[in-house]
PDB file of C-alpha atoms in Angstrom:
ATOM      1  CA  MET A   1       0.387  -0.116   0.057  1.00 51.00           C
ATOM      2  CA  THR A   2       1.370   3.349  -0.632  1.00 51.00           C
ATOM      3  CA  GLU A   3       1.115   6.197   2.196  1.00 52.00           C
ATOM      4  CA  SER A   4      -1.955   7.707   1.098  1.00 48.00           C
ATOM      5  CA  ASN A   5      -3.701   4.378   1.392  1.00 57.00           C
ATOM      6  CA  LYS A   6      -2.494   2.782   4.311  1.00 75.00           C
ATOM      7  CA  CYS A   7      -5.620   3.307   6.189  1.00 92.00           C
ATOM      8  CA  ILE A   8      -8.172   0.355   6.500  1.00 95.00           C
ATOM      9  CA  LEU A   9     -11.852   0.566   6.256  1.00 98.00           C
ATOM     10  CA  ILE A  10     -14.190  -1.504   8.966  1.00 98.00           C
ATOM     11  CA  VAL A  11     -17.478  -1.873   8.317  1.00 98.00           C
ATOM     12  CA  GLU A  12     -19.155  -3.365  11.339  1.00 94.00           C
ATOM     13  CA  ASP A  13     -22.661  -2.489  13.165  1.00 90.00           C
ATOM     14  CA  ASN A  14     -21.729  -4.521  16.276  1.00 85.00           C
ATOM     15  CA  PRO A  15     -19.767  -2.094  18.480  1.00 84.00           C
ATOM     16  CA  VAL A  16     -18.047  -4.489  20.149  1.00 80.00           C
ATOM     17  CA  LEU A  17     -16.427  -6.706  17.300  1.00 83.00           C
ATOM     18  CA  ALA A  18     -15.705  -3.012  15.566  1.00 88.00           C
ATOM     19  CA  ARG A  19     -13.564  -1.998  18.517  1.00 86.00           C
ATOM     20  CA  ILE A  20     -11.419  -5.725  18.459  1.00 83.00           C
ATOM     21  CA  LEU A  21     -10.940  -5.321  14.832  1.00 89.00           C
ATOM     22  CA  GLY A  22      -9.619  -1.809  15.299  1.00 90.00           C
ATOM     23  CA  LEU A  23      -7.515  -2.677  18.509  1.00 83.00           C
ATOM     24  CA  ILE A  24      -5.722  -5.593  15.987  1.00 86.00           C
ATOM     25  CA  LEU A  25      -5.068  -3.624  13.731  1.00 89.00           C
ATOM     26  CA  GLU A  26      -3.278  -0.987  16.166  1.00 86.00           C
ATOM     27  CA  LYS A  27      -1.326  -3.829  16.834  1.00 80.00           C
ATOM     28  CA  VAL A  28       0.206  -2.840  13.564  1.00 82.00           C
ATOM     29  CA  PRO A  29      -0.199  -0.339  13.333  1.00 84.00           C
ATOM     30  CA  LEU A  30      -2.598   0.290  10.622  1.00 89.00           C
ATOM     31  CA  GLU A  31      -4.922   3.496  10.768  1.00 94.00           C
ATOM     32  CA  TYR A  32      -8.380   2.476  10.341  1.00 96.00           C
ATOM     33  CA  ASP A  33     -11.967   4.171  10.113  1.00 98.00           C
ATOM     34  CA  VAL A  34     -15.546   2.626  11.195  1.00 98.00           C
ATOM     35  CA  VAL A  35     -18.844   2.900   9.455  1.00 98.00           C
ATOM     36  CA  THR A  36     -21.561   0.994  10.169  1.00 96.00           C
ATOM     37  CA  ASP A  37     -24.086  -0.016   7.418  1.00 96.00           C
ATOM     38  CA  GLY A  38     -23.088  -0.480   3.514  1.00 96.00           C
ATOM     39  CA  GLU A  39     -24.298   2.937   2.524  1.00 97.00           C
ATOM     40  CA  SER A  40     -21.864   4.330   5.181  1.00 97.00           C
ATOM     41  CA  ALA A  41     -18.982   1.872   3.594  1.00 98.00           C
ATOM     42  CA  ILE A  42     -19.981   3.268  -0.401  1.00 98.00           C
ATOM     43  CA  SER A  43     -19.764   7.125   1.194  1.00 98.00           C
ATOM     44  CA  ALA A  44     -16.248   6.296   2.923  1.00 98.00           C
ATOM     45  CA  ALA A  45     -14.896   4.337  -0.109  1.00 97.00           C
ATOM     46  CA  LYS A  46     -15.926   7.680  -2.556  1.00 97.00           C
ATOM     47  CA  ALA A  47     -14.379   9.932  -0.203  1.00 96.00           C
ATOM     48  CA  LYS A  48     -10.932   8.234   0.587  1.00 94.00           C
ATOM     49  CA  PRO A  49      -8.448   5.432  -1.502  1.00 94.00           C
ATOM     50  CA  TYR A  50      -8.551   2.611   1.494  1.00 95.00           C
ATOM     51  CA  GLY A  51      -6.270  -0.252   1.696  1.00 93.00           C
ATOM     52  CA  ALA A  52      -8.905  -2.825   2.552  1.00 96.00           C
ATOM     53  CA  VAL A  53     -12.255  -3.319   3.327  1.00 98.00           C
ATOM     54  CA  LEU A  54     -13.065  -5.629   6.832  1.00 98.00           C
ATOM     55  CA  MET A  55     -17.017  -5.657   5.394  1.00 97.00           C
ATOM     56  CA  ASP A  56     -19.865  -7.459   7.760  1.00 94.00           C
ATOM     57  CA  ILE A  57     -21.864  -9.103   5.807  1.00 93.00           C
ATOM     58  CA  MET A  58     -25.482  -8.713   7.694  1.00 89.00           C
ATOM     59  CA  LEU A  59     -25.644  -5.226   8.096  1.00 91.00           C
ATOM     60  CA  PRO A  60     -28.396  -2.096   8.412  1.00 88.00           C
ATOM     61  CA  LYS A  61     -29.844  -0.388   5.717  1.00 88.00           C
ATOM     62  CA  MET A  62     -27.479  -1.956   2.683  1.00 94.00           C
ATOM     63  CA  ASP A  63     -25.877  -5.341   3.202  1.00 93.00           C
ATOM     64  CA  GLY A  64     -22.104  -6.062   2.751  1.00 95.00           C
ATOM     65  CA  MET A  65     -22.555  -7.811  -0.463  1.00 96.00           C
ATOM     66  CA  GLN A  66     -24.559  -5.426  -2.053  1.00 97.00           C
ATOM     67  CA  ALA A  67     -21.864  -2.340  -0.799  1.00 98.00           C
ATOM     68  CA  THR A  68     -19.153  -4.389  -2.002  1.00 98.00           C
ATOM     69  CA  LYS A  69     -20.938  -4.514  -5.464  1.00 98.00           C
ATOM     70  CA  GLU A  70     -21.300  -0.713  -5.253  1.00 98.00           C
ATOM     71  CA  ILE A  71     -17.790  -0.116  -4.318  1.00 98.00           C
ATOM     72  CA  ARG A  72     -16.420  -2.298  -6.972  1.00 97.00           C
ATOM     73  CA  SER A  73     -17.888  -0.276  -9.642  1.00 97.00           C
ATOM     74  CA  LEU A  74     -16.906   3.217  -8.032  1.00 97.00           C
ATOM     75  CA  SER A  75     -13.345   3.840  -9.768  1.00 96.00           C
ATOM     76  CA  ASP A  76     -10.566   1.368 -11.119  1.00 96.00           C
ATOM     77  CA  GLN A  77      -8.708   1.603  -6.864  1.00 95.00           C
ATOM     78  CA  THR A  78     -12.112   0.222  -5.604  1.00 96.00           C
ATOM     79  CA  ALA A  79     -11.991  -2.549  -8.243  1.00 97.00           C
ATOM     80  CA  LYS A  80      -8.902  -3.911  -7.208  1.00 95.00           C
ATOM     81  CA  MET A  81      -9.145  -3.128  -3.295  1.00 95.00           C
ATOM     82  CA  PRO A  82      -9.194  -5.992  -0.957  1.00 96.00           C
ATOM     83  CA  ILE A  83     -12.704  -6.123   0.414  1.00 97.00           C
ATOM     84  CA  ILE A  84     -12.661  -9.096   2.793  1.00 97.00           C
ATOM     85  CA  ALA A  85     -16.111 -10.528   4.570  1.00 95.00           C
ATOM     86  CA  VAL A  86     -16.208 -10.298   8.008  1.00 93.00           C
ATOM     87  CA  THR A  87     -19.113 -13.244   9.143  1.00 88.00           C
ATOM     88  CA  GLY A  88     -20.480 -15.814  11.217  1.00 78.00           C
ATOM     89  CA  ARG A  89     -21.606 -17.154   8.440  1.00 74.00           C
ATOM     90  CA  ILE A  90     -19.126 -19.412   6.360  1.00 78.00           C
ATOM     91  CA  SER A  91     -20.484 -22.348   4.462  1.00 78.00           C
ATOM     92  CA  GLN A  92     -19.026 -23.702   0.680  1.00 77.00           C
ATOM     93  CA  HIS A  93     -21.931 -22.157  -0.512  1.00 81.00           C
ATOM     94  CA  SER A  94     -21.837 -18.980   1.456  1.00 84.00           C
ATOM     95  CA  GLU A  95     -18.027 -18.439   0.359  1.00 89.00           C
ATOM     96  CA  GLN A  96     -19.013 -18.995  -3.533  1.00 90.00           C
ATOM     97  CA  GLU A  97     -21.616 -16.222  -3.062  1.00 93.00           C
ATOM     98  CA  TYR A  98     -19.654 -13.843  -1.197  1.00 94.00           C
ATOM     99  CA  ARG A  99     -16.988 -13.815  -3.810  1.00 94.00           C
ATOM    100  CA  ASP A 100     -19.350 -13.482  -6.717  1.00 94.00           C
ATOM    101  CA  ALA A 101     -20.847 -10.571  -5.167  1.00 95.00           C
ATOM    102  CA  GLY A 102     -16.799  -9.382  -5.187  1.00 96.00           C
ATOM    103  CA  LEU A 103     -15.474  -9.799  -2.137  1.00 97.00           C
ATOM    104  CA  THR A 104     -11.595 -11.164  -2.090  1.00 96.00           C
ATOM    105  CA  ASP A 105     -11.862 -13.264   0.793  1.00 95.00           C
ATOM    106  CA  VAL A 106     -13.408 -14.242   4.210  1.00 94.00           C
ATOM    107  CA  ILE A 107     -12.694 -14.597   7.996  1.00 91.00           C
ATOM    108  CA  LYS A 108     -15.122 -16.029  10.214  1.00 84.00           C
ATOM    109  CA  LYS A 109     -16.292 -14.415  13.390  1.00 77.00           C
ATOM    110  CA  PRO A 110     -15.095 -14.050  16.345  1.00 71.00           C
ATOM    111  CA  VAL A 111     -12.159 -12.483  14.749  1.00 80.00           C
ATOM    112  CA  ASN A 112      -8.476 -13.274  16.559  1.00 75.00           C
ATOM    113  CA  THR A 113      -5.359 -11.804  15.972  1.00 78.00           C
ATOM    114  CA  SER A 114      -3.181 -14.242  14.514  1.00 78.00           C
ATOM    115  CA  ASN A 115      -5.922 -15.235  11.831  1.00 81.00           C
ATOM    116  CA  LEU A 116      -7.004 -11.403  11.016  1.00 87.00           C
ATOM    117  CA  LEU A 117      -2.950 -10.409  10.394  1.00 86.00           C
ATOM    118  CA  ALA A 118      -2.812 -13.632   8.276  1.00 85.00           C
ATOM    119  CA  LEU A 119      -5.186 -12.843   5.791  1.00 88.00           C
ATOM    120  CA  LEU A 120      -4.168  -9.182   5.780  1.00 88.00           C
ATOM    121  CA  SER A 121      -0.430 -10.181   5.302  1.00 87.00           C
ATOM    122  CA  HIS A 122      -1.757 -12.410   2.233  1.00 86.00           C
ATOM    123  CA  HIS A 123      -3.595  -9.253   0.592  1.00 86.00           C
ATOM    124  CA  ILE A 124      -1.349  -6.557   1.526  1.00 75.00           C
ATOM    125  CA  SER A 125       1.110  -5.392  -1.890  1.00 58.00           C
ATOM    126  CA  THR A 126       4.344  -3.910  -0.181  1.00 53.00           C
ATOM    127  CA  ASP A 127       6.759  -6.401   1.281  1.00 55.00           C
ATOM    128  CA  GLU A 128       7.181  -3.524   3.798  1.00 56.00           C
ATOM    129  CA  ASP A 129       3.709  -3.569   4.680  1.00 57.00           C
ATOM    130  CA  ALA A 130       3.612  -7.615   4.882  1.00 56.00           C
ATOM    131  CA  GLY A 131       6.610  -7.522   6.825  1.00 58.00           C
ATOM    132  CA  ALA A 132       5.043  -5.115   9.866  1.00 59.00           C
ATOM    133  CA  ILE A 133       1.838  -7.143   9.840  1.00 63.00           C
ATOM    134  CA  THR A 134       3.849 -10.603  10.430  1.00 58.00           C
ATOM    135  CA  GLU A 135       5.654  -8.543  13.205  1.00 60.00           C
ATOM    136  CA  ALA A 136       2.443  -8.127  14.858  1.00 57.00           C
ATOM    137  CA  LYS A 137       1.590 -11.116  14.154  1.00 52.00           C
ATOM    138  CA  GLY A 138       3.807 -12.463  17.270  1.00 50.00           C
ATOM    139  CA  TRP A 139       2.203  -9.972  19.586  1.00 42.00           C
ATOM    140  CA  SER A 140       0.303 -11.792  22.459  1.00 41.00           C
ATOM    141  CA  GLY A 141      -1.762 -10.190  25.667  1.00 39.00           C
ATOM    142  CA  LYS A 142      -0.040 -10.933  29.164  1.00 36.00           C
ATOM    143  CA  ASP A 143      -3.456 -11.651  30.704  1.00 37.00           C
ATOM    144  CA  THR A 144      -4.703 -15.180  32.041  1.00 35.00           C
ATOM    145  CA  PHE A 145      -7.774 -16.468  33.863  1.00 35.00           C
ATOM    146  CA  ASP A 146      -8.484 -18.861  35.444  1.00 40.00           C
ATOM    147  CA  VAL A 147      -9.793 -22.264  34.033  1.00 36.00           C
ATOM    148  CA  LYS A 148     -13.100 -22.791  35.713  1.00 42.00           C
ATOM    149  CA  GLU A 149     -16.774 -23.339  35.198  1.00 49.00           C
ATOM    150  CA  LEU A 150     -15.573 -24.249  31.535  1.00 51.00           C
ATOM    151  CA  ASP A 151     -18.786 -25.620  30.888  1.00 66.00           C
ATOM    152  CA  GLN A 152     -20.487 -22.167  30.833  1.00 80.00           C
ATOM    153  CA  VAL A 153     -17.536 -19.807  29.524  1.00 90.00           C
ATOM    154  CA  ASN A 154     -14.743 -20.576  26.986  1.00 90.00           C
ATOM    155  CA  PHE A 155     -11.897 -18.781  28.865  1.00 88.00           C
ATOM    156  CA  THR A 156      -9.202 -19.493  25.886  1.00 89.00           C
ATOM    157  CA  THR A 157     -11.893 -16.642  24.065  1.00 90.00           C
ATOM    158  CA  VAL A 158     -12.056 -14.850  27.201  1.00 91.00           C
ATOM    159  CA  ALA A 159      -8.228 -14.511  27.020  1.00 90.00           C
ATOM    160  CA  GLU A 160      -7.746 -13.706  23.636  1.00 89.00           C
ATOM    161  CA  TYR A 161      -9.993 -11.195  23.582  1.00 91.00           C
ATOM    162  CA  HIS A 162      -8.944  -9.593  27.194  1.00 91.00           C
ATOM    163  CA  SER A 163      -5.611  -9.277  25.565  1.00 90.00           C
ATOM    164  CA  ILE A 164      -6.977  -7.669  22.716  1.00 89.00           C
ATOM    165  CA  LEU A 165      -9.394  -5.388  24.134  1.00 90.00           C
ATOM    166  CA  GLU A 166      -7.547  -4.684  27.305  1.00 88.00           C
ATOM    167  CA  ASP A 167      -8.628  -1.273  29.207  1.00 90.00           C
ATOM    168  CA  ASP A 168     -11.787  -1.907  26.929  1.00 92.00           C
ATOM    169  CA  PHE A 169     -12.726  -4.960  28.019  1.00 93.00           C
ATOM    170  CA  LEU A 170     -14.318  -4.731  31.057  1.00 94.00           C
ATOM    171  CA  PRO A 171     -16.378  -2.168  30.095  1.00 94.00           C
ATOM    172  CA  LEU A 172     -17.519  -3.757  26.700  1.00 94.00           C
ATOM    173  CA  LEU A 173     -18.484  -6.753  29.545  1.00 95.00           C
ATOM    174  CA  ASP A 174     -20.227  -4.880  31.908  1.00 94.00           C
ATOM    175  CA  LYS A 175     -22.090  -3.695  28.672  1.00 94.00           C
ATOM    176  CA  TYR A 176     -22.874  -7.102  27.402  1.00 95.00           C
ATOM    177  CA  LEU A 177     -24.146  -8.489  30.918  1.00 94.00           C
ATOM    178  CA  ALA A 178     -26.132  -5.639  31.588  1.00 92.00           C
ATOM    179  CA  ALA A 179     -27.848  -5.412  27.697  1.00 92.00           C
ATOM    180  CA  GLY A 180     -28.630  -9.409  28.469  1.00 90.00           C
ATOM    181  CA  GLY A 181     -32.444  -8.233  29.971  1.00 88.00           C
ATOM    182  CA  ASP A 182     -32.927  -6.463  27.118  1.00 90.00           C
ATOM    183  CA  VAL A 183     -31.871  -8.180  24.293  1.00 93.00           C
ATOM    184  CA  LEU A 184     -34.172 -11.069  25.682  1.00 90.00           C
ATOM    185  CA  SER A 185     -37.677  -8.697  25.630  1.00 89.00           C
ATOM    186  CA  GLU A 186     -36.566  -7.540  22.355  1.00 92.00           C
ATOM    187  CA  LEU A 187     -36.421 -10.989  21.025  1.00 94.00           C
ATOM    188  CA  CYS A 188     -39.854 -11.585  23.288  1.00 90.00           C
ATOM    189  CA  ASN A 189     -41.662  -9.448  21.825  1.00 90.00           C
ATOM    190  CA  SER A 190     -40.392 -10.216  18.234  1.00 93.00           C
ATOM    191  CA  ILE A 191     -41.824 -13.419  18.009  1.00 92.00           C
ATOM    192  CA  GLY A 192     -44.956 -12.781  19.981  1.00 89.00           C
ATOM    193  CA  LEU A 193     -45.177 -10.244  16.627  1.00 93.00           C
ATOM    194  CA  ASN A 194     -44.048 -12.492  14.541  1.00 94.00           C
ATOM    195  CA  ASP A 195     -41.482 -10.358  12.972  1.00 96.00           C
ATOM    196  CA  ALA A 196     -39.050 -12.789  11.707  1.00 96.00           C
ATOM    197  CA  GLU A 197     -36.250 -10.081  10.060  1.00 95.00           C
ATOM    198  CA  LYS A 198     -36.315  -8.243  13.626  1.00 96.00           C
ATOM    199  CA  VAL A 199     -35.535 -11.894  15.479  1.00 96.00           C
ATOM    200  CA  GLU A 200     -32.801 -12.872  12.660  1.00 96.00           C
ATOM    201  CA  PHE A 201     -31.298  -9.625  13.192  1.00 94.00           C
ATOM    202  CA  ILE A 202     -31.079  -9.069  17.165  1.00 96.00           C
ATOM    203  CA  ALA A 203     -29.924 -13.149  17.425  1.00 96.00           C
ATOM    204  CA  HIS A 204     -27.317 -12.557  14.958  1.00 94.00           C
ATOM    205  CA  LYS A 205     -26.069 -10.038  16.578  1.00 93.00           C
ATOM    206  CA  PHE A 206     -26.461 -11.185  20.038  1.00 96.00           C
ATOM    207  CA  LYS A 207     -24.931 -14.279  18.727  1.00 95.00           C
ATOM    208  CA  SER A 208     -21.355 -12.636  17.600  1.00 92.00           C
ATOM    209  CA  THR A 209     -21.139 -10.376  20.863  1.00 93.00           C
ATOM    210  CA  SER A 210     -21.670 -13.636  23.151  1.00 95.00           C
ATOM    211  CA  LEU A 211     -18.997 -15.556  20.992  1.00 92.00           C
ATOM    212  CA  VAL A 212     -16.136 -12.474  21.780  1.00 91.00           C
ATOM    213  CA  PHE A 213     -17.069 -13.222  25.911  1.00 95.00           C
ATOM    214  CA  GLY A 214     -16.528 -16.437  25.579  1.00 94.00           C
ATOM    215  CA  ALA A 215     -20.614 -17.530  26.111  1.00 95.00           C
ATOM    216  CA  GLU A 216     -20.722 -20.620  23.736  1.00 93.00           C
ATOM    217  CA  ARG A 217     -23.991 -22.116  24.690  1.00 92.00           C
ATOM    218  CA  VAL A 218     -25.684 -18.641  24.515  1.00 95.00           C
ATOM    219  CA  SER A 219     -24.437 -17.878  21.489  1.00 96.00           C
ATOM    220  CA  HIS A 220     -25.104 -21.411  20.063  1.00 95.00           C
ATOM    221  CA  LEU A 221     -28.835 -20.741  20.980  1.00 95.00           C
ATOM    222  CA  ALA A 222     -28.822 -17.539  19.636  1.00 96.00           C
ATOM    223  CA  ALA A 223     -27.671 -18.766  15.913  1.00 96.00           C
ATOM    224  CA  GLN A 224     -30.715 -21.048  16.331  1.00 96.00           C
ATOM    225  CA  ILE A 225     -32.929 -18.147  16.889  1.00 97.00           C
ATOM    226  CA  GLU A 226     -31.085 -16.449  14.001  1.00 96.00           C
ATOM    227  CA  ILE A 227     -31.965 -19.335  11.246  1.00 96.00           C
ATOM    228  CA  MET A 228     -35.663 -19.676  12.669  1.00 96.00           C
ATOM    229  CA  GLY A 229     -35.704 -15.666  11.720  1.00 96.00           C
ATOM    230  CA  ARG A 230     -34.204 -16.294   8.789  1.00 95.00           C
ATOM    231  CA  ARG A 231     -36.433 -19.148   7.745  1.00 95.00           C
ATOM    232  CA  LYS A 232     -39.555 -17.558   8.884  1.00 95.00           C
ATOM    233  CA  HIS A 233     -40.686 -19.963  10.659  1.00 94.00           C
ATOM    234  CA  LEU A 234     -40.823 -18.674  14.336  1.00 94.00           C
ATOM    235  CA  ALA A 235     -42.907 -21.791  15.707  1.00 90.00           C
ATOM    236  CA  GLU A 236     -40.457 -22.812  18.062  1.00 89.00           C
ATOM    237  CA  ALA A 237     -38.603 -19.855  19.033  1.00 91.00           C
ATOM    238  CA  GLY A 238     -40.416 -19.238  22.347  1.00 88.00           C
ATOM    239  CA  GLU A 239     -38.741 -22.153  23.504  1.00 87.00           C
ATOM    240  CA  THR A 240     -35.242 -21.492  22.451  1.00 91.00           C
ATOM    241  CA  LEU A 241     -35.636 -18.376  23.806  1.00 92.00           C
ATOM    242  CA  GLY A 242     -36.712 -19.827  27.104  1.00 87.00           C
ATOM    243  CA  GLU A 243     -33.588 -21.953  26.906  1.00 85.00           C
ATOM    244  CA  LEU A 244     -31.472 -19.210  25.773  1.00 91.00           C
ATOM    245  CA  SER A 245     -32.871 -17.249  29.055  1.00 87.00           C
ATOM    246  CA  TRP A 246     -31.552 -19.741  31.027  1.00 85.00           C
ATOM    247  CA  GLN A 247     -27.990 -20.110  29.819  1.00 87.00           C
ATOM    248  CA  LEU A 248     -27.591 -16.337  29.692  1.00 90.00           C
ATOM    249  CA  ASP A 249     -28.263 -16.323  33.515  1.00 84.00           C
ATOM    250  CA  LEU A 250     -25.761 -19.319  33.988  1.00 87.00           C
ATOM    251  CA  ALA A 251     -22.775 -17.603  31.377  1.00 91.00           C
ATOM    252  CA  GLN A 252     -23.889 -14.218  33.559  1.00 91.00           C
ATOM    253  CA  VAL A 253     -23.187 -15.352  36.906  1.00 89.00           C
ATOM    254  CA  VAL A 254     -19.687 -16.821  35.502  1.00 91.00           C
ATOM    255  CA  LEU A 255     -18.506 -13.293  33.973  1.00 94.00           C
ATOM    256  CA  GLN A 256     -19.604 -11.218  36.410  1.00 93.00           C
ATOM    257  CA  LYS A 257     -17.196 -13.317  38.696  1.00 90.00           C
ATOM    258  CA  LYS A 258     -14.593 -12.826  36.301  1.00 90.00           C
ATOM    259  CA  ALA A 259     -15.214  -9.606  35.881  1.00 93.00           C
ATOM    260  CA  ASP A 260     -14.848  -8.805  39.562  1.00 92.00           C
ATOM    261  CA  GLU A 261     -11.631 -10.766  40.084  1.00 89.00           C
ATOM    262  CA  ILE A 262     -10.370  -8.724  36.873  1.00 89.00           C
ATOM    263  CA  ARG A 263     -10.887  -5.207  38.874  1.00 90.00           C
ATOM    264  CA  SER A 264      -9.698  -7.059  42.334  1.00 84.00           C
TER     265      SER A 264
END
């Protein structure tokens, strides 16, 4: 990349995941901008020659695939610019859909440091940039967690993101713990209204955030509800929501205990 386009564009509506991506880029260091929807991504790409784009797929206003198609048509520079799908939905079929839409590559959420930097290193155009990224891949965080209550929380994941987020970790964890009840209420109301699109959107976002904090059972159940919303089949969503509520209660107890330990 030249000096004029060393900046990376992050397109992500989940503030926790956007912050994680940004902090990983800071380890290189690479500059970055953040936008939260597909239309804003197009406007940003018009205004500035980015070195690459990290593109969420499920976005408000315009999804990541449509935004990619629009960005590709803007100029010769955007037609060749690496645009990497950052998504929790990866299968052989979906990967082909992403590439057909013009995406260069794909990485699965939740993103970790080594995987993202390896992918960026592969797509960076100069030896100097690739070398800086490769060097940053060797960075590892200093914080560790006691491996307890693993049935509820994956503490390897927690350690990874605590290392990445550093001082931002606890405020974001506190926000996640506080928001759980509101998310369940929103899902309950949306299921009651048979609003499948809203159910899918809320569950997708909660699934991704739960993975960051190691709440894998919660994330798995949220993923089930997301699929029900996508298929517009909510008949069993209420029952799954009840199980999700139970698993969230258990995970919150463990995560609150861990938050208290970190503060002490």
